[in-house]
């Protein structure tokens, strides 16, 4: 078997990461004929492709967000299932990022490249745990690719939220959390901490949260915040998209405590800048320790680093004798920072 050069298998172009021998793109940022999608966040999963291959959950989330005709055709693939596309095989493995999120192993002759999409190695009751996939080349994100980012235990952050609720029974707690993945994880963590009161939801959270429940994720009693009397919201917890926590919408709550669940909350200046009273360091991305541990454990001799703080991670890899390079992929951001309400999701 001849050895393929990795760049003959996957190479960035204007639409994203292109696999020429397989005739597809991974998470393309513009419409393409054949797209293979890692997860349902809108910077990775866009509408308008000819054919889409993804997990059932990712396809379902794209349908929820973009409507029935979001792609010409779709095909669902299960974790561990291998599909041949052109001259390559693709195999999906859990990424631990959000429900249905996958790392995509692309195998051509005897070379294996793993495109991890977004991932985290921390436990999360709302999705399949991250699976380590041995490979020759590992494509890693670097959203939190600086040593300052050490996320700690999300359960401890939820304890902070519950301590604040106990301390201020007359106030409403408003938690800004990205509506796909983060919100449901915060709810599940609250339930695991023993909080069993109803949790209230901003309208933008309802569809995706109901979808999680339909997939067997236990989230306890949830209620729409719409139509609630102000006084009745004292002592309650409401989840809302980050964009909603700073506008007129918050006036319906009694003396709200604004919290925000994000890895960025590790940076106090960001919390202050956003007027966040209660920063909660809860991230759906790997932190510095998670990134470096994962890279080491894959056994990959070559690492490609995408969207985020590439430089420090590239340097870390090289200092350990690995080949490493930043991959200039344009159009990906940390969704929690750039969330635009989806049409029809903007109502309270």
PDB file of N, CA, C and O in Angstrom, residues 24 26 36 38 53 55 77-85 88-94 102-107 112-116 131 133-134:
ATOM      1  N   UNK A  24     -16.065  15.385  -1.461  1.00  0.00           N
ATOM      2  CA  UNK A  24     -16.925  16.061  -0.481  1.00  0.00           C
ATOM      3  C   UNK A  24     -16.135  17.111   0.298  1.00  0.00           C
ATOM      4  O   UNK A  24     -14.899  17.160   0.219  1.00  0.00           O
ATOM      5  N   UNK A  26     -15.908  18.868   4.376  1.00  0.00           N
ATOM      6  CA  UNK A  26     -16.312  18.722   5.776  1.00  0.00           C
ATOM      7  C   UNK A  26     -16.699  20.103   6.315  1.00  0.00           C
ATOM      8  O   UNK A  26     -15.918  21.053   6.211  1.00  0.00           O
ATOM      9  N   UNK A  36     -20.175  16.736   4.400  1.00  0.00           N
ATOM     10  CA  UNK A  36     -20.160  15.838   5.551  1.00  0.00           C
ATOM     11  C   UNK A  36     -20.066  16.759   6.773  1.00  0.00           C
ATOM     12  O   UNK A  36     -19.157  17.586   6.859  1.00  0.00           O
ATOM     13  N   UNK A  38     -20.048  17.729  10.922  1.00  0.00           N
ATOM     14  CA  UNK A  38     -19.666  17.207  12.239  1.00  0.00           C
ATOM     15  C   UNK A  38     -20.746  17.401  13.302  1.00  0.00           C
ATOM     16  O   UNK A  38     -20.945  16.537  14.150  1.00  0.00           O
ATOM     17  N   UNK A  53     -24.269  14.289   4.610  1.00  0.00           N
ATOM     18  CA  UNK A  53     -24.072  13.084   5.416  1.00  0.00           C
ATOM     19  C   UNK A  53     -23.739  13.535   6.840  1.00  0.00           C
ATOM     20  O   UNK A  53     -22.818  14.336   7.041  1.00  0.00           O
ATOM     21  N   UNK A  55     -24.856  12.601  11.438  1.00  0.00           N
ATOM     22  CA  UNK A  55     -25.641  11.757  12.343  1.00  0.00           C
ATOM     23  C   UNK A  55     -27.107  12.166  12.258  1.00  0.00           C
ATOM     24  O   UNK A  55     -27.436  13.284  11.838  1.00  0.00           O
ATOM     25  N   UNK A  77     -25.701   8.652   9.336  1.00  0.00           N
ATOM     26  CA  UNK A  77     -24.649   7.678   9.628  1.00  0.00           C
ATOM     27  C   UNK A  77     -24.541   7.533  11.143  1.00  0.00           C
ATOM     28  O   UNK A  77     -24.684   8.510  11.867  1.00  0.00           O
ATOM     29  N   UNK A  78     -24.351   6.306  11.614  1.00  0.00           N
ATOM     30  CA  UNK A  78     -24.244   6.068  13.059  1.00  0.00           C
ATOM     31  C   UNK A  78     -22.783   6.123  13.491  1.00  0.00           C
ATOM     32  O   UNK A  78     -21.874   5.930  12.685  1.00  0.00           O
ATOM     33  N   UNK A  79     -22.561   6.348  14.784  1.00  0.00           N
ATOM     34  CA  UNK A  79     -21.207   6.262  15.324  1.00  0.00           C
ATOM     35  C   UNK A  79     -20.654   4.855  15.051  1.00  0.00           C
ATOM     36  O   UNK A  79     -21.371   3.860  15.215  1.00  0.00           O
ATOM     37  N   UNK A  80     -19.398   4.792  14.623  1.00  0.00           N
ATOM     38  CA  UNK A  80     -18.769   3.499  14.379  1.00  0.00           C
ATOM     39  C   UNK A  80     -19.064   2.924  13.003  1.00  0.00           C
ATOM     40  O   UNK A  80     -18.466   1.936  12.598  1.00  0.00           O
ATOM     41  N   UNK A  81     -19.978   3.564  12.275  1.00  0.00           N
ATOM     42  CA  UNK A  81     -20.320   3.075  10.938  1.00  0.00           C
ATOM     43  C   UNK A  81     -19.342   3.646   9.916  1.00  0.00           C
ATOM     44  O   UNK A  81     -18.936   4.802  10.023  1.00  0.00           O
ATOM     45  N   UNK A  82     -18.957   2.822   8.952  1.00  0.00           N
ATOM     46  CA  UNK A  82     -17.999   3.255   7.935  1.00  0.00           C
ATOM     47  C   UNK A  82     -18.704   3.336   6.582  1.00  0.00           C
ATOM     48  O   UNK A  82     -19.451   2.424   6.221  1.00  0.00           O
ATOM     49  N   UNK A  83     -18.479   4.424   5.861  1.00  0.00           N
ATOM     50  CA  UNK A  83     -19.091   4.585   4.538  1.00  0.00           C
ATOM     51  C   UNK A  83     -18.004   4.935   3.536  1.00  0.00           C
ATOM     52  O   UNK A  83     -17.115   5.739   3.832  1.00  0.00           O
ATOM     53  N   UNK A  84     -18.085   4.308   2.358  1.00  0.00           N
ATOM     54  CA  UNK A  84     -17.112   4.605   1.319  1.00  0.00           C
ATOM     55  C   UNK A  84     -17.606   5.767   0.454  1.00  0.00           C
ATOM     56  O   UNK A  84     -18.736   5.756  -0.014  1.00  0.00           O
ATOM     57  N   UNK A  85     -16.787   6.789   0.284  1.00  0.00           N
ATOM     58  CA  UNK A  85     -17.109   7.927  -0.586  1.00  0.00           C
ATOM     59  C   UNK A  85     -15.938   8.087  -1.552  1.00  0.00           C
ATOM     60  O   UNK A  85     -14.822   8.403  -1.120  1.00  0.00           O
ATOM     61  N   UNK A  88     -12.148   7.167  -0.619  1.00  0.00           N
ATOM     62  CA  UNK A  88     -11.868   7.171   0.820  1.00  0.00           C
ATOM     63  C   UNK A  88     -13.000   6.502   1.610  1.00  0.00           C
ATOM     64  O   UNK A  88     -14.110   6.333   1.108  1.00  0.00           O
ATOM     65  N   UNK A  89     -12.672   6.125   2.849  1.00  0.00           N
ATOM     66  CA  UNK A  89     -13.685   5.660   3.790  1.00  0.00           C
ATOM     67  C   UNK A  89     -13.849   6.719   4.862  1.00  0.00           C
ATOM     68  O   UNK A  89     -12.850   7.280   5.322  1.00  0.00           O
ATOM     69  N   UNK A  90     -15.081   7.005   5.243  1.00  0.00           N
ATOM     70  CA  UNK A  90     -15.290   7.897   6.388  1.00  0.00           C
ATOM     71  C   UNK A  90     -15.977   7.113   7.499  1.00  0.00           C
ATOM     72  O   UNK A  90     -16.812   6.248   7.243  1.00  0.00           O
ATOM     73  N   UNK A  91     -15.575   7.409   8.725  1.00  0.00           N
ATOM     74  CA  UNK A  91     -16.151   6.747   9.886  1.00  0.00           C
ATOM     75  C   UNK A  91     -16.408   7.815  10.946  1.00  0.00           C
ATOM     76  O   UNK A  91     -15.555   8.681  11.167  1.00  0.00           O
ATOM     77  N   UNK A  92     -17.587   7.780  11.558  1.00  0.00           N
ATOM     78  CA  UNK A  92     -17.972   8.789  12.551  1.00  0.00           C
ATOM     79  C   UNK A  92     -17.739   8.282  13.976  1.00  0.00           C
ATOM     80  O   UNK A  92     -18.063   7.139  14.285  1.00  0.00           O
ATOM     81  N   UNK A  93     -17.188   9.146  14.822  1.00  0.00           N
ATOM     82  CA  UNK A  93     -16.934   8.819  16.225  1.00  0.00           C
ATOM     83  C   UNK A  93     -17.441   9.964  17.099  1.00  0.00           C
ATOM     84  O   UNK A  93     -17.338  11.127  16.701  1.00  0.00           O
ATOM     85  N   UNK A  94     -17.957   9.678  18.315  1.00  0.00           N
ATOM     86  CA  UNK A  94     -18.481  10.758  19.172  1.00  0.00           C
ATOM     87  C   UNK A  94     -17.422  11.815  19.498  1.00  0.00           C
ATOM     88  O   UNK A  94     -16.270  11.480  19.769  1.00  0.00           O
ATOM     89  N   UNK A 102     -19.886  14.709  16.022  1.00  0.00           N
ATOM     90  CA  UNK A 102     -18.984  13.641  15.601  1.00  0.00           C
ATOM     91  C   UNK A 102     -17.618  14.158  15.187  1.00  0.00           C
ATOM     92  O   UNK A 102     -17.486  15.276  14.695  1.00  0.00           O
ATOM     93  N   UNK A 103     -16.626  13.302  15.390  1.00  0.00           N
ATOM     94  CA  UNK A 103     -15.324  13.459  14.738  1.00  0.00           C
ATOM     95  C   UNK A 103     -15.415  12.576  13.497  1.00  0.00           C
ATOM     96  O   UNK A 103     -16.014  11.508  13.545  1.00  0.00           O
ATOM     97  N   UNK A 104     -14.791  13.027  12.429  1.00  0.00           N
ATOM     98  CA  UNK A 104     -14.860  12.258  11.184  1.00  0.00           C
ATOM     99  C   UNK A 104     -13.478  11.741  10.835  1.00  0.00           C
ATOM    100  O   UNK A 104     -12.554  12.532  10.597  1.00  0.00           O
ATOM    101  N   UNK A 105     -13.343  10.418  10.851  1.00  0.00           N
ATOM    102  CA  UNK A 105     -12.087   9.792  10.422  1.00  0.00           C
ATOM    103  C   UNK A 105     -12.156   9.590   8.914  1.00  0.00           C
ATOM    104  O   UNK A 105     -13.119   9.013   8.402  1.00  0.00           O
ATOM    105  N   UNK A 106     -11.165  10.126   8.211  1.00  0.00           N
ATOM    106  CA  UNK A 106     -11.085   9.967   6.755  1.00  0.00           C
ATOM    107  C   UNK A 106      -9.889   9.069   6.470  1.00  0.00           C
ATOM    108  O   UNK A 106      -8.749   9.422   6.798  1.00  0.00           O
ATOM    109  N   UNK A 107     -10.145   7.889   5.897  1.00  0.00           N
ATOM    110  CA  UNK A 107      -9.088   6.903   5.672  1.00  0.00           C
ATOM    111  C   UNK A 107      -8.884   6.708   4.177  1.00  0.00           C
ATOM    112  O   UNK A 107      -9.834   6.416   3.447  1.00  0.00           O
ATOM    113  N   UNK A 112      -4.760   7.767   7.953  1.00  0.00           N
ATOM    114  CA  UNK A 112      -5.999   8.154   8.636  1.00  0.00           C
ATOM    115  C   UNK A 112      -5.878   9.576   9.172  1.00  0.00           C
ATOM    116  O   UNK A 112      -4.971   9.893   9.942  1.00  0.00           O
ATOM    117  N   UNK A 113      -6.808  10.437   8.732  1.00  0.00           N
ATOM    118  CA  UNK A 113      -6.894  11.810   9.235  1.00  0.00           C
ATOM    119  C   UNK A 113      -8.195  11.917  10.024  1.00  0.00           C
ATOM    120  O   UNK A 113      -9.252  11.511   9.537  1.00  0.00           O
ATOM    121  N   UNK A 114      -8.112  12.463  11.236  1.00  0.00           N
ATOM    122  CA  UNK A 114      -9.341  12.676  12.004  1.00  0.00           C
ATOM    123  C   UNK A 114      -9.648  14.174  12.076  1.00  0.00           C
ATOM    124  O   UNK A 114      -8.843  14.953  12.593  1.00  0.00           O
ATOM    125  N   UNK A 115     -10.802  14.553  11.514  1.00  0.00           N
ATOM    126  CA  UNK A 115     -11.297  15.933  11.615  1.00  0.00           C
ATOM    127  C   UNK A 115     -12.240  15.943  12.813  1.00  0.00           C
ATOM    128  O   UNK A 115     -13.331  15.378  12.762  1.00  0.00           O
ATOM    129  N   UNK A 116     -11.798  16.569  13.909  1.00  0.00           N
ATOM    130  CA  UNK A 116     -12.554  16.433  15.162  1.00  0.00           C
ATOM    131  C   UNK A 116     -13.731  17.396  15.276  1.00  0.00           C
ATOM    132  O   UNK A 116     -14.568  17.238  16.159  1.00  0.00           O
ATOM    133  N   UNK A 131     -14.715  10.092  22.103  1.00  0.00           N
ATOM    134  CA  UNK A 131     -13.989   8.842  21.879  1.00  0.00           C
ATOM    135  C   UNK A 131     -12.642   9.155  21.244  1.00  0.00           C
ATOM    136  O   UNK A 131     -12.570   9.887  20.258  1.00  0.00           O
ATOM    137  N   UNK A 133      -9.652   8.594  18.924  1.00  0.00           N
ATOM    138  CA  UNK A 133      -9.457   7.848  17.684  1.00  0.00           C
ATOM    139  C   UNK A 133      -7.985   7.937  17.268  1.00  0.00           C
ATOM    140  O   UNK A 133      -7.520   9.013  16.889  1.00  0.00           O
ATOM    141  N   UNK A 134      -7.243   6.839  17.359  1.00  0.00           N
ATOM    142  CA  UNK A 134      -5.841   6.877  16.936  1.00  0.00           C
ATOM    143  C   UNK A 134      -5.761   7.242  15.450  1.00  0.00           C
ATOM    144  O   UNK A 134      -6.597   6.799  14.655  1.00  0.00           O
TER     145      UNK A 134
END
